[in-house]
Amino acid sequence: MPEEVDDAAEAGLPLEAPVELSLDILRHSAAHLMAAAVCELFPGTQYDVGPAIEDGFFYNFLLPDDRHLSEVDLVAVEERMRALAARRIPYQREVLARDRARSLFEAMGQSFKVAIIDRLGEEVESVAVYRTGDFVDLCRGPHVADSGLLTTVKLLRVAGVYWRGDEANPQLQRIYGTAWLTPGDLAAYLERLAEAERRDHRRLGRELEMFHFEPSAPGMPYWLPNGVIVLNELIDFWRRDHRARGYHEVMTPLINEKALWETSGHWDHYREDMFLFPVDEQTTYGLKPMNCPNAHVVFNLRRHSYRELPLRYSDIDPLHRFERSGTLHGLLRVRKFMQDDAHIFVTEEQIEGEYARILEITRIYYGIFNLEYSLRLGTRPTDFMGDPETWDRAEAALLRILEANAGIPFTVEAGEGAFYGPKIDILMKDAIGRSWQTGTIQLDFQQPRRFGCEYIDASGAARTPVTIHRVIYGSLERFVGILLEHFAGQLPLWLAAVQVEVVPVQDDVEAVMECARGLAGRLEAAGLRAALSDHPGERMQARIRDAELRKVPYVVVVGKRDVERGDDVVTVRDTRRGGTAQRSVAELVAVLSEEVASRRPG
RNA sequence: GCCGACGUAGCUCAACGGUGGAGCGGCGGUUUUGUAAACCGUAGGUUGGGAGUUCGAAUCUCCCCGCCGGCUCCA
């Protein structure tokens, strides 16, 4: 998300009466104190902006001699902050005429502050500054009374950030920190981070042997048998369901000659993100980063009547995008992925109805996993294709649809649309609260025109359809990553690689092993993914622990006693909820099969 | 791509200028056990790759690759 710098908040006025202490105020004051500490440690530092954010705060600095901060510097800064806190320095507010404030900061060599003042609207005549000892900051406030309150503060990390969030600008040094009202709150927050680390899909993917990354293929996952089961279940469900919804699946080439990408507009607008390779002097191929161009090729294979619309082509071909190396992130940001993709050709009048149908699919699919999501309307980017009037019309249509889609929260992000049209994105959060786009429903007036797509309307005239590009899961890779973190690895039964494992108590007793093998076979025959514990010589306890660690949802233990009883009743351990239950095998099959069929999260 | 950290056995980590270790996992054996780790033994590493400094480099320097946290970019 582009960094939002709120100049008004950084400078602006409204003078409030003393306010109740809030975490935001505490954190914002901690940011000031941190800046004061940095300025003391590195005289000549220029400070930019330093807001409170979710769970903490940051401040951006330009250090003298273009010095860069490393994590060891945080120790010194934190120590200096503690010393400043101990001195109980008051936060003093002053309101200055705009010109006076400008010359104050200019005299101090604080050019970022001067720039902020210069960006303020002309109507702003005075601004507020806060003094904390020798440190002066342009700031609306409010703040804590004095620095004595700022004791439960921890600095977390440093980062290089582009000034005003623009890559063309020089980089500043940012320090992130967190601040809480009590030491207990701080400890709880750090524990929350530790829990998130345990839910990290990259760790779970390795532990559960679902996927692997190799240095020779950065960002391109190797899907291992356990991971393929999850992918295939998701795809099978999607495929059946979408057939029933009138979608027609196609498969198209993974590479096409440059000419196709020129027609689609990708050559001009997306080339930097594509894997391109020459095959001889005249010919360059591109590995597809999106399915849309070939979907338009398929549409054009024959003439279409308006009666066929909406015409829905789906496909899950692998896509490759040459993402910049620093942006890769486990399964959540990859270079090779598949999508539950579809391209729907509609008339302009059909747009709203089709969007409603797609949003309904979204509700159902995310509901299956109890996933919470929000929607985002992305509007015309700077690098757009087509004419602004068409864009305005399309954006207005999508806004109407979002407003009619009661209950689901949405935001509007200017400039976040695709180069060929505006879009509605589905947003999800990972274990540590980072936001990721999963599904997207995009409107496209450009590619059908560029590919010369046509249908014959009721009056016999040829007209250009509109294309809706849509994915619900989005990238299957990303979706699996999100699912793993959401369920902390304990996937719903229908997705579990092994759904039920049979553990023998005495593995040297042939009758017991016979019973265990037979049971596993019966469960398999009933359509469940069953496995026989395969640790020769291990004790039952060790086998159970192994199954627990592999997050097998159900474990059935059988031993001499069961064999001797001979009543076909076994003890079933439910590893997700804990506890065991006695069940007949028939009952076990029925209960598990029902849970699989229901796709319940568990 | 940019800023900062990191890269030692399959995994988690130790050794931090003087001959590379542990636990788990693997393998072999002993044990046959009733709901989250039995015991003994054993194999396994050109310390991410390359160059340099040094009598000597996992350790110091540089380059490359990967990876982690941010920034930017985007499913």
XYZ file of C-alpha atoms (C1' of nucleotides) in Angstrom:
677
model
C 0.000 0.000 0.000
C 1.437 3.408 -0.886
C 2.544 5.345 2.116
C 0.038 8.017 3.006
C 1.569 11.160 4.393
C -1.094 13.269 5.978
C 0.390 16.725 5.959
C -2.509 18.176 7.871
C -2.061 15.689 10.666
C 1.679 16.210 10.659
C 1.335 19.939 11.018
C -2.183 21.171 11.299
C -4.021 22.899 13.959
C -7.102 22.147 15.960
C -6.001 22.786 19.510
C -7.671 20.258 21.734
C -8.249 20.506 25.412
C -6.311 17.917 27.448
C -7.372 14.516 26.161
C -7.563 11.127 27.716
C -4.391 9.117 27.280
C -4.765 6.654 24.431
C -2.404 4.183 22.830
C -2.279 6.402 19.754
C -1.169 9.380 21.801
C 1.351 7.296 23.691
C 2.804 5.935 20.477
C 2.889 9.264 18.734
C 4.693 10.722 21.746
C 7.075 7.770 21.708
C 7.853 8.603 18.076
C 8.775 12.140 19.117
C 10.943 10.860 21.934
C 12.668 8.462 19.566
C 13.352 11.325 17.153
C 14.740 13.366 20.039
C 17.030 10.460 20.964
C 18.196 9.986 17.370
C 18.926 13.710 17.026
C 20.989 13.646 20.196
C 22.939 10.587 19.104
C 23.414 11.797 15.524
C 23.607 15.595 15.492
C 22.577 16.971 12.123
C 19.788 14.440 11.636
C 16.831 15.633 9.596
C 13.513 14.170 10.631
C 10.596 13.673 8.283
C 7.349 12.173 9.610
C 6.613 9.911 12.528
C 3.042 8.767 13.078
C 1.443 6.220 15.362
C 0.483 3.093 13.407
C -1.283 -0.131 14.225
C 0.523 -1.642 17.239
C 3.258 0.986 17.317
C 4.921 3.888 15.600
C 7.748 4.849 13.279
C 9.818 7.873 12.405
C 11.757 8.589 9.212
C 15.208 10.145 9.340
C 17.944 11.385 7.065
C 21.118 10.942 9.078
C 24.211 13.118 8.627
C 26.794 11.941 6.084
C 24.134 9.651 4.604
C 24.667 7.310 7.539
C 22.512 4.174 7.527
C 21.108 2.640 10.664
C 21.519 -0.993 11.543
C 19.810 -2.985 14.244
C 22.664 -2.526 16.708
C 21.973 1.226 16.615
C 18.525 0.524 18.020
C 20.039 -0.500 21.330
C 21.704 2.895 21.723
C 18.569 4.762 20.628
C 16.417 2.781 23.026
C 18.856 3.444 25.859
C 18.827 7.164 25.126
C 15.028 7.094 25.063
C 14.981 5.506 28.497
C 17.256 8.257 29.809
C 14.968 10.904 28.292
C 11.914 9.195 29.764
C 13.491 9.151 33.203
C 13.940 12.923 33.040
C 10.173 13.406 32.686
C 10.549 16.060 30.017
C 7.281 17.922 29.395
C 5.701 17.986 25.914
C 5.037 21.684 25.337
C 2.693 22.895 22.669
C 3.121 26.182 20.863
C 1.133 27.716 18.050
C 3.206 29.699 15.592
C 2.404 31.812 12.614
C 3.097 29.792 9.519
C 6.001 31.993 8.447
C 7.595 31.884 11.871
C 7.380 28.124 11.984
C 8.859 27.926 8.513
C 11.849 30.062 9.450
C 12.254 28.178 12.713
C 12.636 24.862 10.907
C 14.667 26.439 8.131
C 17.087 27.797 10.715
C 17.367 24.332 12.228
C 18.112 22.858 8.829
C 14.960 20.717 8.953
C 14.108 20.832 5.276
C 11.501 18.046 5.467
C 9.489 20.132 7.914
C 9.849 23.190 5.674
C 8.589 21.085 2.779
C 5.569 19.959 4.814
C 4.715 23.570 5.664
C 5.078 24.529 2.021
C 2.704 21.787 0.968
C -0.034 23.010 3.326
C -2.998 24.778 1.801
C -2.781 28.532 1.489
C -5.560 29.018 4.008
C -3.390 27.618 6.818
C -2.091 30.631 8.711
C -0.664 29.062 11.799
C 0.678 25.664 12.801
C 1.447 23.879 16.035
C 4.828 22.688 17.210
C 5.698 20.512 20.161
C 8.870 20.874 22.181
C 10.348 17.991 24.140
C 13.478 19.443 25.683
C 15.614 20.592 22.764
C 13.641 18.631 20.223
C 11.033 20.573 18.260
C 8.547 18.958 15.944
C 5.844 20.266 13.704
C 2.823 18.441 15.034
C -0.884 18.681 15.631
C -0.739 16.550 18.763
C -2.095 15.736 21.198
C 0.705 14.311 23.295
C 1.390 12.916 26.720
C 2.104 15.477 29.458
C 5.700 14.382 29.848
C 8.119 11.687 28.758
C 7.886 9.858 32.090
C 4.980 7.833 30.713
C 7.054 6.389 27.906
C 8.709 3.475 29.654
C 7.138 0.447 27.954
C 8.616 1.101 24.543
C 10.531 -1.298 22.341
C 12.244 -0.541 19.060
C 11.728 -3.334 16.587
C 13.426 -2.825 13.261
C 14.955 -0.448 10.758
C 14.075 -0.061 7.115
C 15.028 2.070 4.156
C 11.975 3.923 2.884
C 11.545 6.221 -0.068
C 10.770 9.809 0.831
C 7.039 10.367 0.451
C 6.720 6.774 -0.698
C 8.056 7.494 -4.153
C 10.715 5.227 -5.605
C 12.154 8.167 -7.540
C 12.968 9.926 -4.259
C 16.001 9.265 -2.060
C 15.698 6.742 0.731
C 15.360 7.681 4.379
C 16.016 5.521 7.413
C 12.903 4.442 9.264
C 12.806 2.986 12.756
C 9.739 0.995 13.794
C 8.853 0.628 17.441
C 5.993 -0.404 19.636
C 4.697 1.205 22.830
C 2.141 0.049 25.390
C 0.596 1.332 28.569
C 1.900 -1.467 30.765
C 4.797 -3.941 30.676
C 2.177 -6.702 30.628
C 0.631 -5.318 27.444
C 4.044 -5.131 25.829
C 4.817 -8.719 26.792
C 1.437 -9.828 25.444
C 2.161 -8.091 22.139
C 5.560 -9.771 21.836
C 3.890 -13.102 22.606
C 1.379 -12.384 19.836
C 4.273 -11.920 17.417
C 5.769 -15.212 18.592
C 2.423 -16.964 18.001
C 2.272 -15.475 14.515
C 5.733 -16.888 13.879
C 4.418 -20.336 14.795
C 1.599 -19.868 12.274
C 3.937 -18.713 9.512
C 2.970 -20.656 6.395
C 6.620 -20.981 5.339
C 7.424 -22.844 8.539
C 4.250 -24.930 8.320
C 4.866 -25.706 4.670
C 8.242 -27.164 5.533
C 7.091 -29.002 8.643
C 4.069 -30.499 6.894
C 6.083 -31.183 3.724
C 3.673 -29.292 1.530
C 5.997 -27.175 -0.598
C 9.614 -26.227 -1.083
C 11.624 -23.391 -2.599
C 14.947 -23.966 -4.316
C 17.554 -21.254 -4.902
C 17.560 -22.042 -8.640
C 13.856 -21.145 -8.875
C 13.220 -18.217 -6.557
C 9.525 -17.580 -6.078
C 8.539 -20.779 -7.881
C 7.252 -23.345 -5.437
C 7.865 -27.071 -5.684
C 4.541 -28.559 -4.623
C 5.138 -31.757 -2.648
C 2.592 -34.595 -2.379
C 0.880 -33.175 0.720
C 0.561 -29.763 -0.899
C -0.730 -31.174 -4.167
C -3.590 -32.814 -2.291
C -4.688 -29.435 -0.938
C -4.345 -27.764 -4.342
C -6.251 -30.533 -6.076
C -9.088 -30.483 -3.565
C -9.469 -26.738 -3.990
C -9.346 -27.093 -7.757
C -11.762 -30.055 -7.879
C -14.295 -28.156 -5.854
C -13.879 -25.046 -7.995
C -14.098 -27.030 -11.245
C -17.299 -28.888 -10.387
C -18.940 -25.835 -8.926
C -18.087 -23.604 -11.856
C -19.271 -26.121 -14.422
C -22.602 -25.983 -12.657
C -22.490 -22.201 -12.803
C -22.117 -22.183 -16.577
C -18.370 -21.733 -16.870
C -16.467 -23.495 -19.680
C -12.898 -24.451 -18.873
C -10.150 -23.964 -21.443
C -6.398 -24.535 -21.488
C -4.217 -22.303 -23.616
C -0.502 -21.965 -24.434
C 1.882 -20.966 -21.676
C 4.034 -19.029 -24.111
C 2.985 -16.833 -26.995
C 4.888 -14.810 -29.498
C 5.444 -11.144 -28.747
C 2.721 -10.163 -31.227
C -0.009 -11.417 -28.898
C 1.326 -9.298 -26.053
C 1.451 -6.285 -28.340
C -2.191 -6.775 -29.211
C -3.240 -7.190 -25.603
C -1.283 -4.170 -24.418
C 0.974 -6.172 -22.137
C 3.986 -5.361 -24.271
C 3.554 -1.669 -23.522
C 2.210 -1.889 -19.987
C 3.455 -5.109 -18.421
C 6.671 -6.085 -20.213
C 8.855 -5.385 -17.154
C 6.986 -8.068 -15.211
C 7.214 -10.752 -17.902
C 9.678 -13.554 -18.580
C 10.646 -12.882 -22.195
C 13.058 -14.831 -24.342
C 14.214 -14.702 -27.943
C 14.113 -18.003 -29.835
C 15.789 -16.716 -33.003
C 16.729 -13.395 -34.613
C 13.154 -12.451 -35.477
C 11.114 -14.137 -32.779
C 10.572 -13.347 -29.116
C 8.264 -15.332 -26.907
C 6.741 -14.294 -23.620
C 5.693 -16.604 -20.794
C 2.158 -15.662 -19.870
C 1.681 -13.500 -16.783
C -2.090 -13.503 -17.273
C -4.641 -15.636 -19.073
C -6.687 -12.827 -20.564
C -5.090 -12.455 -23.999
C -5.608 -16.112 -24.855
C -9.148 -15.997 -23.515
C -9.844 -13.289 -26.090
C -8.244 -15.448 -28.771
C -10.611 -18.259 -27.813
C -13.612 -15.930 -27.923
C -12.712 -14.891 -31.455
C -12.683 -18.438 -32.833
C -16.284 -18.062 -33.944
C -19.054 -15.528 -34.291
C -21.155 -14.919 -31.205
C -24.771 -13.991 -30.695
C -25.927 -11.756 -27.858
C -27.903 -14.804 -26.744
C -24.650 -16.519 -25.688
C -23.679 -13.781 -23.276
C -22.563 -13.846 -20.571
C -20.042 -16.296 -22.043
C -17.765 -17.602 -19.316
C -14.349 -19.169 -20.017
C -12.382 -20.414 -17.030
C -8.827 -21.708 -16.775
C -6.157 -22.510 -14.215
C -3.002 -22.481 -16.334
C 0.231 -21.653 -14.489
C 1.298 -18.028 -14.775
C 4.738 -16.508 -14.404
C 5.482 -12.954 -13.413
C 8.973 -11.603 -13.047
C 8.414 -10.024 -9.653
C 11.253 -7.997 -8.234
C 13.498 -10.074 -6.019
C 12.921 -8.053 -2.863
C 9.171 -8.567 -3.014
C 9.043 -12.366 -2.914
C 7.479 -13.792 0.212
C 6.892 -17.538 0.607
C 3.670 -18.549 -1.121
C 2.153 -15.108 -0.561
C 4.246 -13.458 -3.258
C 5.623 -15.787 -5.911
C 6.761 -15.755 -9.524
C 4.849 -18.870 -10.582
C 1.243 -19.407 -9.608
C -2.144 -20.648 -10.743
C -5.422 -18.822 -10.430
C -9.037 -19.948 -10.417
C -9.291 -17.654 -13.384
C -12.198 -16.800 -15.649
C -12.964 -14.316 -18.400
C -16.576 -13.462 -18.891
C -17.796 -11.721 -22.019
C -20.851 -9.595 -21.314
C -22.845 -6.705 -22.707
C -22.596 -3.434 -20.810
C -26.093 -4.022 -19.460
C -25.048 -7.371 -18.021
C -22.128 -6.033 -15.966
C -23.994 -5.394 -12.748
C -25.847 -8.705 -12.758
C -22.697 -10.686 -13.446
C -20.797 -8.856 -10.719
C -23.576 -9.726 -8.291
C -23.242 -13.413 -9.251
C -19.481 -13.281 -8.768
C -19.752 -11.564 -5.399
C -22.165 -14.308 -4.394
C -19.544 -16.944 -5.288
C -17.076 -14.978 -3.195
C -19.401 -15.024 -0.198
C -19.842 -18.785 -0.501
C -16.170 -19.652 -1.054
C -14.800 -17.482 1.765
C -17.651 -18.601 4.005
C -16.497 -22.202 3.639
C -13.326 -21.314 5.496
C -14.801 -18.647 7.784
C -12.427 -16.184 6.171
C -13.061 -12.511 6.731
C -12.313 -10.238 3.835
C -12.826 -6.698 2.707
C -13.260 -5.279 -0.767
C -11.349 -2.508 -2.472
C -12.272 -0.563 -5.572
C -9.155 0.284 -7.555
C -9.578 3.177 -9.952
C -7.678 4.491 -12.987
C -3.885 4.226 -12.609
C -1.476 6.702 -14.183
C -0.396 4.162 -16.793
C -3.839 3.378 -18.213
C -5.172 2.277 -21.577
C -8.268 3.717 -23.232
C -10.165 6.938 -22.710
C -10.960 8.544 -19.349
C -14.716 8.738 -20.095
C -15.021 4.954 -20.410
C -13.041 4.588 -17.214
C -15.326 6.990 -15.369
C -18.385 5.058 -16.530
C -16.884 1.746 -15.457
C -15.778 3.051 -12.094
C -19.222 4.445 -11.419
C -20.766 1.070 -12.253
C -18.453 -0.755 -9.849
C -19.124 1.757 -7.098
C -22.874 1.174 -7.529
C -22.288 -2.572 -7.265
C -20.237 -2.204 -4.074
C -22.853 0.017 -2.500
C -25.546 -2.493 -3.377
C -23.482 -5.364 -1.956
C -24.598 -4.574 1.558
C -22.667 -5.832 4.514
C -19.205 -6.266 3.043
C -16.918 -3.350 3.915
C -15.093 -1.707 1.029
C -12.625 1.077 0.390
C -11.805 3.058 -2.730
C -8.140 3.313 -3.672
C -7.369 5.860 -6.341
C -4.957 4.655 -9.020
C -5.022 1.000 -7.930
C -6.840 -0.316 -10.997
C -5.312 -2.621 -13.636
C -3.963 -0.881 -16.739
C -6.951 -2.113 -18.765
C -9.740 -1.329 -16.332
C -10.985 -0.682 -12.803
C -11.336 -3.591 -10.411
C -12.766 -4.809 -7.155
C -10.172 -6.644 -5.086
C -10.692 -9.056 -2.225
C -8.294 -8.386 0.650
C -7.201 -10.784 3.394
C -4.772 -10.619 6.267
C -1.947 -12.994 7.128
C -0.902 -14.147 10.612
C 0.861 -10.912 11.511
C -1.796 -8.657 10.039
C -0.216 -7.877 6.682
C -2.848 -7.312 4.030
C -2.813 -9.399 0.832
C -4.998 -9.330 -2.239
C -6.556 -12.671 -3.033
C -9.496 -12.466 -5.405
C -10.103 -9.718 -7.912
C -12.961 -8.863 -10.246
C -11.806 -6.607 -13.035
C -13.654 -4.764 -15.715
C -12.042 -4.476 -19.115
C -13.250 -2.331 -22.011
C -9.831 -2.334 -23.678
C -8.804 -5.869 -24.576
C -12.070 -6.885 -26.305
C -11.625 -3.824 -28.523
C -7.934 -4.460 -29.144
C -8.611 -8.095 -30.056
C -11.554 -7.075 -32.234
C -14.040 -9.158 -30.252
C -17.620 -8.880 -31.437
C -21.070 -10.247 -30.888
C -24.190 -9.708 -32.927
C -26.903 -7.870 -31.030
C -30.683 -8.286 -31.349
C -30.818 -5.791 -34.190
C -28.129 -7.665 -36.129
C -25.387 -5.124 -35.456
C -21.859 -6.132 -34.426
C -20.958 -4.870 -30.991
C -17.913 -5.115 -28.745
C -18.426 -7.052 -25.530
C -17.001 -6.070 -22.181
C -14.695 -8.549 -20.446
C -14.856 -9.320 -16.754
C -11.637 -10.885 -15.465
C -12.260 -12.614 -12.192
C -10.571 -14.862 -9.661
C -12.077 -15.846 -6.324
C -9.294 -17.737 -4.551
C -6.914 -15.529 -6.523
C -3.504 -17.128 -6.700
C -3.940 -20.676 -5.428
C -0.432 -20.454 -4.024
C -1.298 -17.351 -2.041
C -4.658 -18.763 -1.021
C -3.067 -21.917 0.387
C -0.569 -19.743 2.268
C -3.398 -17.702 3.765
C -5.333 -20.872 4.649
C -2.313 -22.382 6.396
C -1.883 -19.289 8.543
C -5.608 -18.940 9.162
C -5.879 -22.541 10.407
C -2.377 -22.644 11.946
C -1.765 -25.704 9.774
C -4.840 -27.568 11.043
C -6.686 -27.651 7.771
C -10.351 -28.593 7.346
C -10.756 -32.353 6.975
C -11.534 -32.192 3.249
C -8.118 -30.594 2.623
C -5.986 -32.646 5.011
C -3.321 -34.725 3.239
C -3.903 -37.610 5.655
C -7.378 -37.459 7.137
C -7.100 -40.384 9.519
C -4.092 -42.375 10.687
C -4.208 -45.841 12.220
C -1.759 -46.500 15.052
C -1.131 -50.079 16.235
C -0.324 -50.550 19.915
C 1.727 -53.736 19.528
C 3.389 -53.782 16.129
C 4.926 -57.224 16.661
C 1.548 -58.901 17.118
C 0.384 -60.068 13.733
C -3.289 -59.995 14.698
C -2.980 -56.357 15.734
C -1.149 -55.412 12.541
C -3.698 -57.331 10.516
C -6.463 -55.369 12.223
C -4.667 -52.033 11.687
C -3.993 -52.740 8.009
C -7.555 -53.892 7.541
C -8.911 -50.773 9.188
C -6.773 -48.455 7.069
C -7.942 -50.330 3.993
C -11.605 -50.010 4.940
C -11.225 -46.279 5.548
C -9.506 -45.876 2.173
C -12.229 -47.905 0.504
C -14.760 -45.537 2.018
C -13.049 -42.690 0.174
C -11.044 -41.287 3.066
C -7.332 -40.548 2.916
C -6.129 -42.989 5.547
C -2.627 -44.058 6.484
C -1.085 -46.751 8.620
C 1.469 -45.358 11.047
C 4.835 -46.455 9.686
C 7.363 -46.292 12.492
C 8.459 -49.869 13.078
C 9.491 -50.461 16.667
C 8.163 -47.140 17.956
C 5.845 -46.985 20.908
C 2.251 -45.979 20.425
C 2.850 -42.683 22.237
C 5.604 -41.730 19.822
C 3.395 -42.601 16.854
C 0.585 -40.461 18.186
C 2.917 -37.576 18.783
C 4.211 -37.896 15.240
C 0.678 -37.782 13.840
C -0.142 -34.779 16.041
C 2.902 -32.897 14.792
C 1.917 -33.646 11.206
C -1.516 -32.276 12.114
C -3.405 -35.392 11.067
C -6.994 -34.581 12.105
C -7.976 -38.040 13.395
C -5.890 -40.824 14.895
C -7.305 -44.287 15.524
C -5.454 -46.549 17.944
C -5.958 -50.316 17.767
C -4.369 -52.996 19.944
C -4.751 -56.411 21.439
C -7.722 -55.399 23.520
C -9.690 -54.295 20.458
C -8.759 -57.405 18.539
C -9.755 -59.645 21.441
C -13.018 -57.799 21.975
C -13.711 -58.182 18.280
C -16.664 -55.755 18.277
C -15.290 -53.453 15.571
C -15.201 -50.522 17.987
C -12.095 -48.340 18.041
C -10.810 -45.317 19.967
C -10.630 -42.165 17.862
C -8.484 -39.221 18.863
C -9.548 -35.832 17.558
C -6.294 -33.913 17.306
C -7.871 -30.544 16.545
C -10.356 -30.411 19.409
C -8.469 -32.802 21.694
C -9.913 -35.838 23.449
C -10.877 -39.317 22.349
C -14.118 -41.158 21.643
C -15.186 -44.786 21.164
C -16.792 -45.411 17.815
C -17.723 -48.340 15.685
C -15.871 -48.355 12.396
C -19.125 -47.835 10.487
C -19.866 -44.826 12.651
C -16.345 -43.483 12.163
C -16.662 -43.719 8.383
C -20.053 -42.026 8.451
C -18.950 -39.170 10.707
C -15.741 -38.467 8.810
C -17.377 -38.757 5.401
C -20.021 -36.298 6.459
C -17.379 -33.872 7.691
C -15.499 -34.140 4.401
C -18.646 -33.658 2.353
C -19.719 -30.650 4.397
C -16.300 -28.998 3.966
C -16.656 -27.728 7.525
C -13.557 -26.012 8.897
C -13.516 -28.574 11.690
C 15.218 -3.077 -7.544
C 16.415 -0.108 -2.678
C 17.800 -0.100 3.038
C 19.176 -3.314 7.093
C 19.999 -8.267 9.070
C 21.059 -13.409 8.106
C 23.044 -18.124 5.457
C 27.056 -24.046 9.844
C 24.155 -31.767 9.076
C 17.211 -32.957 6.626
C 15.294 -29.422 11.002
C 16.560 -26.136 15.406
C 20.962 -24.174 16.983
C 26.487 -24.062 19.237
C 31.628 -22.982 17.968
C 33.089 -16.257 16.406
C 41.206 -16.122 13.859
C 44.060 -22.037 15.805
C 42.038 -29.750 13.731
C 33.571 -28.092 13.066
C 29.679 -29.840 17.882
C 24.696 -30.961 20.201
C 19.454 -32.161 20.242
C 15.659 -33.833 17.069
C 15.200 -36.547 12.521
C 17.724 -40.862 9.523
C 19.943 -45.786 9.817
C 21.169 -50.487 12.929
C 20.061 -53.082 17.325
C 17.428 -53.971 22.098
C 12.427 -53.193 24.020
C 6.265 -54.723 22.523
C 4.475 -50.925 25.048
C -3.176 -48.394 25.516
C -3.481 -42.036 23.778
C 1.932 -36.057 22.541
C 8.955 -38.331 22.794
C 11.620 -46.118 25.459
C 17.013 -47.295 25.514
C 21.903 -48.172 23.205
C 24.830 -47.517 19.015
C 25.931 -45.267 14.288
C 26.226 -42.492 9.661
C 25.821 -37.605 8.059
C 29.091 -31.026 6.720
C 34.707 -28.510 0.866
C 30.351 -24.034 7.154
C 25.501 -20.831 0.236
C 29.287 -19.866 -4.157
C 33.717 -17.211 -5.701
C 37.914 -14.046 -4.801
C 41.085 -11.701 -1.158
C 43.721 -10.661 3.841
C 46.525 -14.088 7.135
C 51.470 -18.814 8.996
C 46.275 -20.286 9.640
C 39.338 -18.240 7.821
C 32.831 -20.998 9.434
C 34.923 -16.598 11.970
C 37.922 -10.544 8.825
C 37.199 -7.859 3.609
C 34.930 -7.645 -1.365
C 31.622 -9.622 -5.280
C 27.573 -12.933 -6.530
C 23.291 -16.096 -5.062
C 19.498 -17.127 -1.667
C 16.664 -15.805 2.388
C 14.353 -12.605 6.465
C 12.176 -7.615 8.035
C 10.753 -3.137 5.777
C 10.210 0.300 1.217
C 8.557 0.273 -3.750
C 5.640 -2.845 -7.007
C 1.440 -6.415 -7.417
C -2.518 -12.311 -7.143
